[in-house]
Each structure stands twice: as C-alpha cells, then as structure tokens.
CSV table of C-alpha atoms and ligand atoms in Angstrom, one decimal:
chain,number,residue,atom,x,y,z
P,1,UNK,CA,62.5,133.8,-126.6
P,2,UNK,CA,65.3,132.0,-124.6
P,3,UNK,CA,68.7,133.2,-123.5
P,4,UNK,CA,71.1,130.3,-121.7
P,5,UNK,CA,69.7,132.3,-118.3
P,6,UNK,CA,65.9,132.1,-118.8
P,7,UNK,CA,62.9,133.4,-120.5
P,8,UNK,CA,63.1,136.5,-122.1
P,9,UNK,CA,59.5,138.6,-122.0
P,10,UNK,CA,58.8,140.4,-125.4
P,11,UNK,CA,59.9,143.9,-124.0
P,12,UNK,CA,63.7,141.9,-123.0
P,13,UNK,CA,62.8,141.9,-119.8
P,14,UNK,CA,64.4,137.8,-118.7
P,15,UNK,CA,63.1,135.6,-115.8
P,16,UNK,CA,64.7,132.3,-114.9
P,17,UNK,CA,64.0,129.1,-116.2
P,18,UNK,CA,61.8,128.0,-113.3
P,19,UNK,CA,59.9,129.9,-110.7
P,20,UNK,CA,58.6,128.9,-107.2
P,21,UNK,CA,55.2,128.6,-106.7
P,22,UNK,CA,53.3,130.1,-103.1
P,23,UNK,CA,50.3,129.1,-103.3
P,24,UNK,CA,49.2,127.8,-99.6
P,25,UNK,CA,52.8,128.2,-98.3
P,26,UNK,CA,52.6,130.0,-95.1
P,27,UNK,CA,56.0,129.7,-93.6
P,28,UNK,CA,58.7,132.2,-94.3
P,29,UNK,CA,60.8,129.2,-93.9
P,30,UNK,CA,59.9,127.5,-97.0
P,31,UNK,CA,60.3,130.5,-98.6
P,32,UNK,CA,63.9,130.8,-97.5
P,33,UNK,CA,64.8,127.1,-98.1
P,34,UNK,CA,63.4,127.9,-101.7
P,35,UNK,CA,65.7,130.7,-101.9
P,36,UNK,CA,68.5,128.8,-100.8
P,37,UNK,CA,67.8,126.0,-103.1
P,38,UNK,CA,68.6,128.2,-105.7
P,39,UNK,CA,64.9,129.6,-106.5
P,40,UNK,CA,64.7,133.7,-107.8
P,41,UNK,CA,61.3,133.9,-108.8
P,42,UNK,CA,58.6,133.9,-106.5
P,43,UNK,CA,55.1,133.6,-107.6
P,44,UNK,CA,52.3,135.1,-105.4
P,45,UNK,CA,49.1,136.7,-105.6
P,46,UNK,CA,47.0,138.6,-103.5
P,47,UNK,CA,44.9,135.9,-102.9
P,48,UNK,CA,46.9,133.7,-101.4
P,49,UNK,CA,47.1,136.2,-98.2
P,50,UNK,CA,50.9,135.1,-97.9
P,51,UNK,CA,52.8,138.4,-99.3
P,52,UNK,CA,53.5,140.1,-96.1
P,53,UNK,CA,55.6,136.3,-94.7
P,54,UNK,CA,57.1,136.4,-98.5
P,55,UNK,CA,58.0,140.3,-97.7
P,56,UNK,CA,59.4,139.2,-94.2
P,57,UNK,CA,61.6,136.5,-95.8
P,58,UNK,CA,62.7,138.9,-98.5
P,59,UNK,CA,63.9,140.9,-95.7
P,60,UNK,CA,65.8,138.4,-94.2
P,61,UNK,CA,67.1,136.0,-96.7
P,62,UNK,CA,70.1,138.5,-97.3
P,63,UNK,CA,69.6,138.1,-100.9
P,64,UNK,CA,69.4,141.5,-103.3
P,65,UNK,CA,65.7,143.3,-104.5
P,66,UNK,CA,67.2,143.3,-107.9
P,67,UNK,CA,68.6,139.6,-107.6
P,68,UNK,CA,64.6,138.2,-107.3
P,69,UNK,CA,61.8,138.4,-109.5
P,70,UNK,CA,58.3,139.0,-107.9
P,71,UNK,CA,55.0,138.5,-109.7
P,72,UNK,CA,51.9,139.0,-108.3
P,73,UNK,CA,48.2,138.9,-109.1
P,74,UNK,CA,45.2,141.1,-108.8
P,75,UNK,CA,42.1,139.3,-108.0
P,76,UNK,CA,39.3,138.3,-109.5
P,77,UNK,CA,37.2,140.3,-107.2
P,78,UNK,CA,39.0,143.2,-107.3
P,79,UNK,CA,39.3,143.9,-111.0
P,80,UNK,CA,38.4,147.4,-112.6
P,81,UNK,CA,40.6,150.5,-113.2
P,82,UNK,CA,40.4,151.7,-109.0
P,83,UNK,CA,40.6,148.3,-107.7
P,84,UNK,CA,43.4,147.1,-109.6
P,85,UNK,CA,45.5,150.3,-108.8
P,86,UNK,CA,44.3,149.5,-104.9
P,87,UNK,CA,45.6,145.9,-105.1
P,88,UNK,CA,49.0,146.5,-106.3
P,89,UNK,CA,49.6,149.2,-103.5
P,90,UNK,CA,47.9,146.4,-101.1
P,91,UNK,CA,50.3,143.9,-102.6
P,92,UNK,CA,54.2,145.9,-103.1
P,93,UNK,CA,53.4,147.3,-99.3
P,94,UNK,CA,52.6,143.7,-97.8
P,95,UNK,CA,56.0,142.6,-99.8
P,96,UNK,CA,57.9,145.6,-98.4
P,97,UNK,CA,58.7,146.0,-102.2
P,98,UNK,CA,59.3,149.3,-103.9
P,99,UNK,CA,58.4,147.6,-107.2
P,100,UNK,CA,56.8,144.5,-108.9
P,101,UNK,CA,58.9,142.3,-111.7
P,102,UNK,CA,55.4,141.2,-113.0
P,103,UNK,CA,51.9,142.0,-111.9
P,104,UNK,CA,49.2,139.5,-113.7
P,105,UNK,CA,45.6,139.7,-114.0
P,106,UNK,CA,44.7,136.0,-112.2
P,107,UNK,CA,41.5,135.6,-114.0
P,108,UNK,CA,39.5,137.5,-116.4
P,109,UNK,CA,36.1,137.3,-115.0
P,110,UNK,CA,34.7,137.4,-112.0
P,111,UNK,CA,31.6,135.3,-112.3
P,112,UNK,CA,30.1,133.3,-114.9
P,113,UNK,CA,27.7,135.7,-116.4
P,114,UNK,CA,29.5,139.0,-115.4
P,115,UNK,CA,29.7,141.5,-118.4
P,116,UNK,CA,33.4,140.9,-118.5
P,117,UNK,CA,34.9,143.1,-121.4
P,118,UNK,CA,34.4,146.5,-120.2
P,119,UNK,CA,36.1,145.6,-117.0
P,120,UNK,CA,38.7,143.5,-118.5
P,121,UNK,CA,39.4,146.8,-120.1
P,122,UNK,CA,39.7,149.0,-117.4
P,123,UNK,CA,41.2,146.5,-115.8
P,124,UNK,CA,44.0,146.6,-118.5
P,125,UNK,CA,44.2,150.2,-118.7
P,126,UNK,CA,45.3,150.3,-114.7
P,127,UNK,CA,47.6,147.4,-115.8
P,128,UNK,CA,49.3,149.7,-118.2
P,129,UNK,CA,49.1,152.4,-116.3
P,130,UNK,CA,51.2,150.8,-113.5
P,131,UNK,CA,53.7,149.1,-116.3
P,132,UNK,CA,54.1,153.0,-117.9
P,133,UNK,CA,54.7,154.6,-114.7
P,134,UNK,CA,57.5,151.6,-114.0
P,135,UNK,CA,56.3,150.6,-111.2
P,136,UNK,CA,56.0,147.0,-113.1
P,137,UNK,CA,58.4,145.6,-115.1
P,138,UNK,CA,56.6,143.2,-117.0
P,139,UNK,CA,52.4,143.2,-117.0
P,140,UNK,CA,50.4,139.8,-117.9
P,141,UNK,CA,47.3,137.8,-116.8
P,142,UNK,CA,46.8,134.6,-116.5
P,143,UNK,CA,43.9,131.9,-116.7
P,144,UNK,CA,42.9,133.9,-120.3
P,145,UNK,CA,41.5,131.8,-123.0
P,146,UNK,CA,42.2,133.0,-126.9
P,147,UNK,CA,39.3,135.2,-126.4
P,148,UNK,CA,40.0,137.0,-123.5
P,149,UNK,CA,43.6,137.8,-124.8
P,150,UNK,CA,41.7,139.2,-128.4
P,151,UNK,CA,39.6,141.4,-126.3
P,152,UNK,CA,42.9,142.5,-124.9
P,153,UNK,CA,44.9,142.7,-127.6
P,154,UNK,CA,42.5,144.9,-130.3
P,155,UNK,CA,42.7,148.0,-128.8
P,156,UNK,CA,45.6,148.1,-125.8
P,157,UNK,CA,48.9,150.1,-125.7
P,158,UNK,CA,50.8,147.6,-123.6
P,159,UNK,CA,50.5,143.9,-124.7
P,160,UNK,CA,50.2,141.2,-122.2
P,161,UNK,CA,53.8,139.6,-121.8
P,162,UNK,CA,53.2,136.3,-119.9
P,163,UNK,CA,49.7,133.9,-119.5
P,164,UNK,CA,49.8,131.9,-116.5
P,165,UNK,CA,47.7,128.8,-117.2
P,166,UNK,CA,47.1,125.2,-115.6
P,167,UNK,CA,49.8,123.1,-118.1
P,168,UNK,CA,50.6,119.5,-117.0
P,169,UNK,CA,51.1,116.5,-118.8
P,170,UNK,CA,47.2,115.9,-119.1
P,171,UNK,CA,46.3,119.3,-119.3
P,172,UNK,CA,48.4,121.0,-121.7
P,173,UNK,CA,45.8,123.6,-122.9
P,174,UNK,CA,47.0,123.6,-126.9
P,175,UNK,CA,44.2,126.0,-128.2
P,176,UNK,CA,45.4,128.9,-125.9
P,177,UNK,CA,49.3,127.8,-125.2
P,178,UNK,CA,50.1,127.6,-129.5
P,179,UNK,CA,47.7,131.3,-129.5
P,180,UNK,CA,50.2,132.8,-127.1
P,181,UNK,CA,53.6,131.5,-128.8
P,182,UNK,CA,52.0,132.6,-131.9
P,183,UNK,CA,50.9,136.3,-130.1
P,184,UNK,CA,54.9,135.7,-128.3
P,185,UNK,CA,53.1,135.9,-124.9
P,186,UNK,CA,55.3,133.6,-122.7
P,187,UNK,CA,53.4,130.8,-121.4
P,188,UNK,CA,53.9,129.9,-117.6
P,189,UNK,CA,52.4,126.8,-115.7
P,190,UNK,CA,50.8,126.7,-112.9
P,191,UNK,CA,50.1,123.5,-110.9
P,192,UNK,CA,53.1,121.8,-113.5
P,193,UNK,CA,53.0,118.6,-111.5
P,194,UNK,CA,49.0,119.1,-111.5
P,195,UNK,CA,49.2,118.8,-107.7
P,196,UNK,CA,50.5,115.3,-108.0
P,197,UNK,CA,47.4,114.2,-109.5
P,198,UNK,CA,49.5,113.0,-113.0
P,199,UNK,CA,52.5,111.7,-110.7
P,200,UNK,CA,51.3,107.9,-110.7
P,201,UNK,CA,50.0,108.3,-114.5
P,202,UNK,CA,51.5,105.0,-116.3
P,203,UNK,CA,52.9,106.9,-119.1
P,204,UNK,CA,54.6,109.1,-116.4
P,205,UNK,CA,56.1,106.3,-114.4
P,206,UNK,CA,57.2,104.9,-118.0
P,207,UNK,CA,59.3,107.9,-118.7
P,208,UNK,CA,60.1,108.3,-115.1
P,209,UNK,CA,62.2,104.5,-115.7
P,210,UNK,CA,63.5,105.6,-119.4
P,211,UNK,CA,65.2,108.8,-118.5
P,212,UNK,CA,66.5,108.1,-114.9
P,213,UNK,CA,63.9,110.7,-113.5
P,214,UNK,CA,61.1,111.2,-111.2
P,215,UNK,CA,57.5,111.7,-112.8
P,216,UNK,CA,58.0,115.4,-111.3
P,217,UNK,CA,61.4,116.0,-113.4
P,218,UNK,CA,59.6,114.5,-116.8
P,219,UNK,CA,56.6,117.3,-115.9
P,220,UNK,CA,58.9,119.9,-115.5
P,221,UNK,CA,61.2,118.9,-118.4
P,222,UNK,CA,57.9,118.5,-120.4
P,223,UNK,CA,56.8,122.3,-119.8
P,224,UNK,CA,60.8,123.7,-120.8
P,225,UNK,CA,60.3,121.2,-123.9
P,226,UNK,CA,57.4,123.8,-124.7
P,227,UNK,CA,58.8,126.9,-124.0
P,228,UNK,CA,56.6,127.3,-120.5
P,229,UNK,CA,57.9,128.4,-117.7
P,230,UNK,CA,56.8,125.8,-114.6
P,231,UNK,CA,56.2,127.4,-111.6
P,232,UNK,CA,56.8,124.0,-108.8
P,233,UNK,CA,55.8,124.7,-105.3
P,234,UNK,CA,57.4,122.3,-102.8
P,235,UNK,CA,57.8,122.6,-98.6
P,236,UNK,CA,60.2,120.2,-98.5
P,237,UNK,CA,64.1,121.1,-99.8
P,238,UNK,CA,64.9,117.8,-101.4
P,239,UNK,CA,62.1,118.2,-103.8
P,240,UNK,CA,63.1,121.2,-104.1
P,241,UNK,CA,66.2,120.8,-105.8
P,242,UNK,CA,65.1,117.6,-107.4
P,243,UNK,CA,62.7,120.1,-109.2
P,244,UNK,CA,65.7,122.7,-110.3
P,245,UNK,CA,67.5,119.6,-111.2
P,246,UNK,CA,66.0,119.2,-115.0
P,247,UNK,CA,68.9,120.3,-117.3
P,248,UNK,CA,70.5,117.3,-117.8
P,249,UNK,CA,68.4,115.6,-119.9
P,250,UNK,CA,65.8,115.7,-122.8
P,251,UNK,CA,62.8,114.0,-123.3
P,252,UNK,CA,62.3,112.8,-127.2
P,253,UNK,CA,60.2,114.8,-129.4
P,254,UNK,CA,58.2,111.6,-129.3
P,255,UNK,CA,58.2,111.6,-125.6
P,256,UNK,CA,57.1,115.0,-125.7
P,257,UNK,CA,53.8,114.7,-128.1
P,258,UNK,CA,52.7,111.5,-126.3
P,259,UNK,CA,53.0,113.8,-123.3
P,260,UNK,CA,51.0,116.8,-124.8
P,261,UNK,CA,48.1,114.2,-126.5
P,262,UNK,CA,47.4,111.8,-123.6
P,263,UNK,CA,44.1,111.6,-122.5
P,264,UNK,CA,43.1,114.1,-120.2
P,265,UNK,CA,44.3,113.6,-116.4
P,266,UNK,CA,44.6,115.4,-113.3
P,267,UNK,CA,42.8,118.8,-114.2
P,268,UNK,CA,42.3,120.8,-111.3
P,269,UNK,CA,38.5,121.6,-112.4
P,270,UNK,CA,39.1,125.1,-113.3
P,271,UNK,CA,38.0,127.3,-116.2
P,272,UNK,CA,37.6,130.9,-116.1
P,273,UNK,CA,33.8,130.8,-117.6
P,274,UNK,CA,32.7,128.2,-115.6
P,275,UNK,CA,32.9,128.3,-111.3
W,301,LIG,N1,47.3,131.5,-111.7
W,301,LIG,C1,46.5,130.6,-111.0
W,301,LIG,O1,45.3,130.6,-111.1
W,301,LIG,C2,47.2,129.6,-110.2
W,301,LIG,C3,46.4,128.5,-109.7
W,301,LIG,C4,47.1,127.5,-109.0
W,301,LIG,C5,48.5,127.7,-108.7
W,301,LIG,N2,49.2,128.7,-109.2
W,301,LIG,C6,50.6,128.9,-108.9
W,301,LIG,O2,51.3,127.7,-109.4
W,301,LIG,C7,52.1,127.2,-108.3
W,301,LIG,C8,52.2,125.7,-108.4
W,301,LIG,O3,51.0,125.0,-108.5
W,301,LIG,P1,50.4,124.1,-107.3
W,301,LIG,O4,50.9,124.6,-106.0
W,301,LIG,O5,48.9,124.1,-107.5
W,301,LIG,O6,50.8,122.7,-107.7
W,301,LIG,P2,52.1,121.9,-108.2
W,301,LIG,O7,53.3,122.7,-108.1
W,301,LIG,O8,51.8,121.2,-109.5
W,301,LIG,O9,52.2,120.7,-107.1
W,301,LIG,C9,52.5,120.9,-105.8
W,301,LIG,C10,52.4,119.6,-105.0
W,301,LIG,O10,53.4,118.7,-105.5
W,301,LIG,C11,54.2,118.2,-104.5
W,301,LIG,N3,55.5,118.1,-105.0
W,301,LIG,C12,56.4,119.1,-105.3
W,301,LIG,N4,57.5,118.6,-105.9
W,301,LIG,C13,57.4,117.3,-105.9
W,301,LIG,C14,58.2,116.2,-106.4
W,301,LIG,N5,59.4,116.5,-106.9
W,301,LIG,N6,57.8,115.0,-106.3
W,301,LIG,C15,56.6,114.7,-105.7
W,301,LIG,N7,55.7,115.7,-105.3
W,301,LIG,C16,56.1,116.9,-105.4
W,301,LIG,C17,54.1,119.2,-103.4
W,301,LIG,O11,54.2,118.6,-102.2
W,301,LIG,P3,55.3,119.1,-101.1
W,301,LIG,O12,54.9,120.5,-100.8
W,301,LIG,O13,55.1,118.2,-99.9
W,301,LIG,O14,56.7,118.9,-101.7
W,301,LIG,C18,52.6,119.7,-103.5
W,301,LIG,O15,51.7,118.8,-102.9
W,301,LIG,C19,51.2,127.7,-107.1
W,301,LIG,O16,52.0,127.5,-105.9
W,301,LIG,C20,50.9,129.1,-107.5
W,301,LIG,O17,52.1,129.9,-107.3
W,301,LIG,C21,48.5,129.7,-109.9
C-alpha cells in the first residue's frame, strides 16, 4: 500500500519512499551527508561490519531514534532460532539502538545443498519471537524466491512484511516480485542502479534523453512505478539528491514494460540456490 509519505508494511507500519543503501560505506560521513540529503531509512546488515560507524553517526547526526528507520539483516551464517536471537543483540548494540524498524532474514540458505527448511523455520520462529516481544517493528527477509516465502508462509504466525531482492531495469525478478504483491509483501530493491552496470544500457540512455533524467532517476523511477521500494547507495552528495530527486515525473506504462521485459543486463550473479 502507499500513503503520500511512503510505503505502508501490511501491519501499517510506513517507511519512506526511498531508503539509503550501506553496503561497503565505511565512513560515518556519508552516512551523515545521506542524512542531510534528506535520507530516513538506512539499510544495513550484519554483514556489512558497518553498524557500529552507522550507530556513531546516529549519535551524532542530531536527528530523532523515532525520526529514522533502521533495517538490518541476520546472516546467512548465522541463521537458526539461537543465532538469529544472537545477531540482533550483536546488531541493535553495535547501532547503539534500543530497537530495530525492520530486521530481515538476508538469505534463506546457507549453502547450496544445506537442508534449508527446518532452519528457515527456526529461523522464523526467532524472527517472530523478536517482532512479538517489539523489539522489531516490522520482520521480513530478503533474497527469497516463491518457494522459500511458501515454506514460510504455511505454517507461521507472523507473515513476512518486506522481500528485499536484486530489481533493476534488467533484472526485475517477475516470478517472485508479482508472488509478493499478490502475498502484499512489500518488495524492496537492492542494487536498483544494478551497481551501474545497466547505467550505459541504450534503452536507459534513451529514456535518460526523453524524460530530462539521468539513467539513475529512470531506475529509481522504474522501481516506484512497481511499487518497490529502491534502496540507492551513493558517497557522493550530488548523487545523492539527484537520487531523492524522482517525483517529478513518470515514465509511460510503455516506458515501464519495455523496462521490466528487456533482455537481461547487469545481474549481479546472485541466486540464493546457487554460490
Ligand atoms: N539484501 C541483499 O542481499 C543486498 C545485496 C546487495 C545490496 N543490498 C543493499 O542495497 C543497497 C544498494 O545496492 P548496491 O550498493 O549494490 O548498488 P546500487 O545502489 O545499485 O549502486 C551503487 C553504485 O551506483 C553509483 N551511483 C549512485 N547513484 C548514482 C547516480 N545517480 N548516477 C551514477 N552512479 C550512481 C554509486 O557510486 P558512488 O558511491 O560513487 O555515488 C555506486 O557505485 C546496498 O548498499 C545494500 O544496502 C542488499
């Protein structure tokens, strides 16, 4: 669902329009330019061994708890019921956080051939566990195919609110991103510029000229125009705010499904059965 502010999650819970991505950002200070770009959603994970510089610029960017919305991740390592518990204390202490907005499963395996539905499920249950006890507002994962989410979905007490997934023009996943409107998960993309790789596409630069926009604006606009949230990362402050900068214009609904059919281009390479 959409309100004029954002997203809203399927238990009302709302999250801006756009979030900003962390992933290899190591300075607080791009965290705090994000910030004063206009960013309130900061996507991290344990992972990315960057929450305790995010937790130092929360601290210091003068801006309210309740005014940002952190997500993190729990590894793909460190899934089960124990670990899972053990990575979100790891995670709200290294933010200096007294809560999560959203805590995500990042991927729902941890090797190819792992026997991945009994964890998945314990994995959940800690998931819930941490949503019931509101220490979470919102619980998700992220890299799930259809499959995963069904395994998920047949016998939990909490539903999964978001997917995180790889969604560019190029990559646009349709299989799992129509299951999750359908289920009224809300989609959000990561890599939503594909890491640049779709930047110097043709039919990018095309659109780029018709609208007035950069190839990064028509990616962003292209994920909105789905109802999935992009999560841009950027160091440098102009881009930035050329990436907030997407609400005054739409692309055509024949923009938008030459976007979403193009061949395939600039996939990272990653699939959560295959490493
Ligand atoms: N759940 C998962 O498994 C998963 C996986 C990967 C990523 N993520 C999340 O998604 C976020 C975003 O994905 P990403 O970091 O992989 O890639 P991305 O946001 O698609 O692309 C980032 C790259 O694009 C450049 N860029 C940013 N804005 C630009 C613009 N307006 N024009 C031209 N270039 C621009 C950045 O360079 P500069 O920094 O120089 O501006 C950077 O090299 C991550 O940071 C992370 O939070 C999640």
């Amino acid at each position: 669902m959409i309100s004029e502010k954002g997203f809203i999650l399927e238990n009302g819970v709302e999250l801006p329009f756009l979030g900003f991505g962390t992933y290899k950002v190591a300075e607080e200070t791009i965290i705090l330019d994000a910030l004063e770009a206009g960013y309130r959603h900061l996507d991290t994970a344990r992972m990315y061994q960057n929450e305790k510089m995010i937790g130092n610029a929360i601290k210091n960017c003068g801006i309210q708890r309740r005014e940002l919305f952190l997500t993190s991740k729990v590894w793909k390592g460190d899934l089960g019921y124990d670990n899972t518990l053990r990575s979100f204390e790891a995670s709200i202490k290294d933010l200096g956080v007294q809560y999560l907005d959203m805590f995500l499963v990042h991927w729902p395996q941890s090797a190819p051939d792992a026997d991945w539905k009994p964890v998945l499920t314990e994995t959940w249950k800690a998931m819930e566990r941490l949503y019931d006890e509101g220490a979470v507002a919102a619980i998700g994962v992220s890299n799930h195919l259809p499959h995963h989410l069904m395994h998920i979905l047949k016998d939990c007490n909490t539903r999964p609110m978001v997917n995180q997934l790889e969604f560019h023009p190029g990559y646009a996943q349709s299989a799992t991103t129509n299951f999750c409107l359908n289920q009224g998960i809300q989609v959000e993309a990561w890599s939503p510029l594909g890491r640049t790789r779709v930047l110097e596409d043709p039919l990018l630069l095309e659109l780029a000229q018709k609208y007035g926009k950069t190839p990064a604006q028509i990616c962003l606009r292209f994920c909105l125009q789905n109802n999935v949230l992009p999560l841009p990362k950027s160091s440098s402050m102009e881009r930035m705010k050329q990436n907030l900068d997407i609400f005054d214009f739409d692309l055509s609904m024949e923009d938008v499904y030459r976007l979403t059919t193009m061949p395939e281009t600039g996939w990272s390479g990653q699939h959560p059965e295959h490493f």
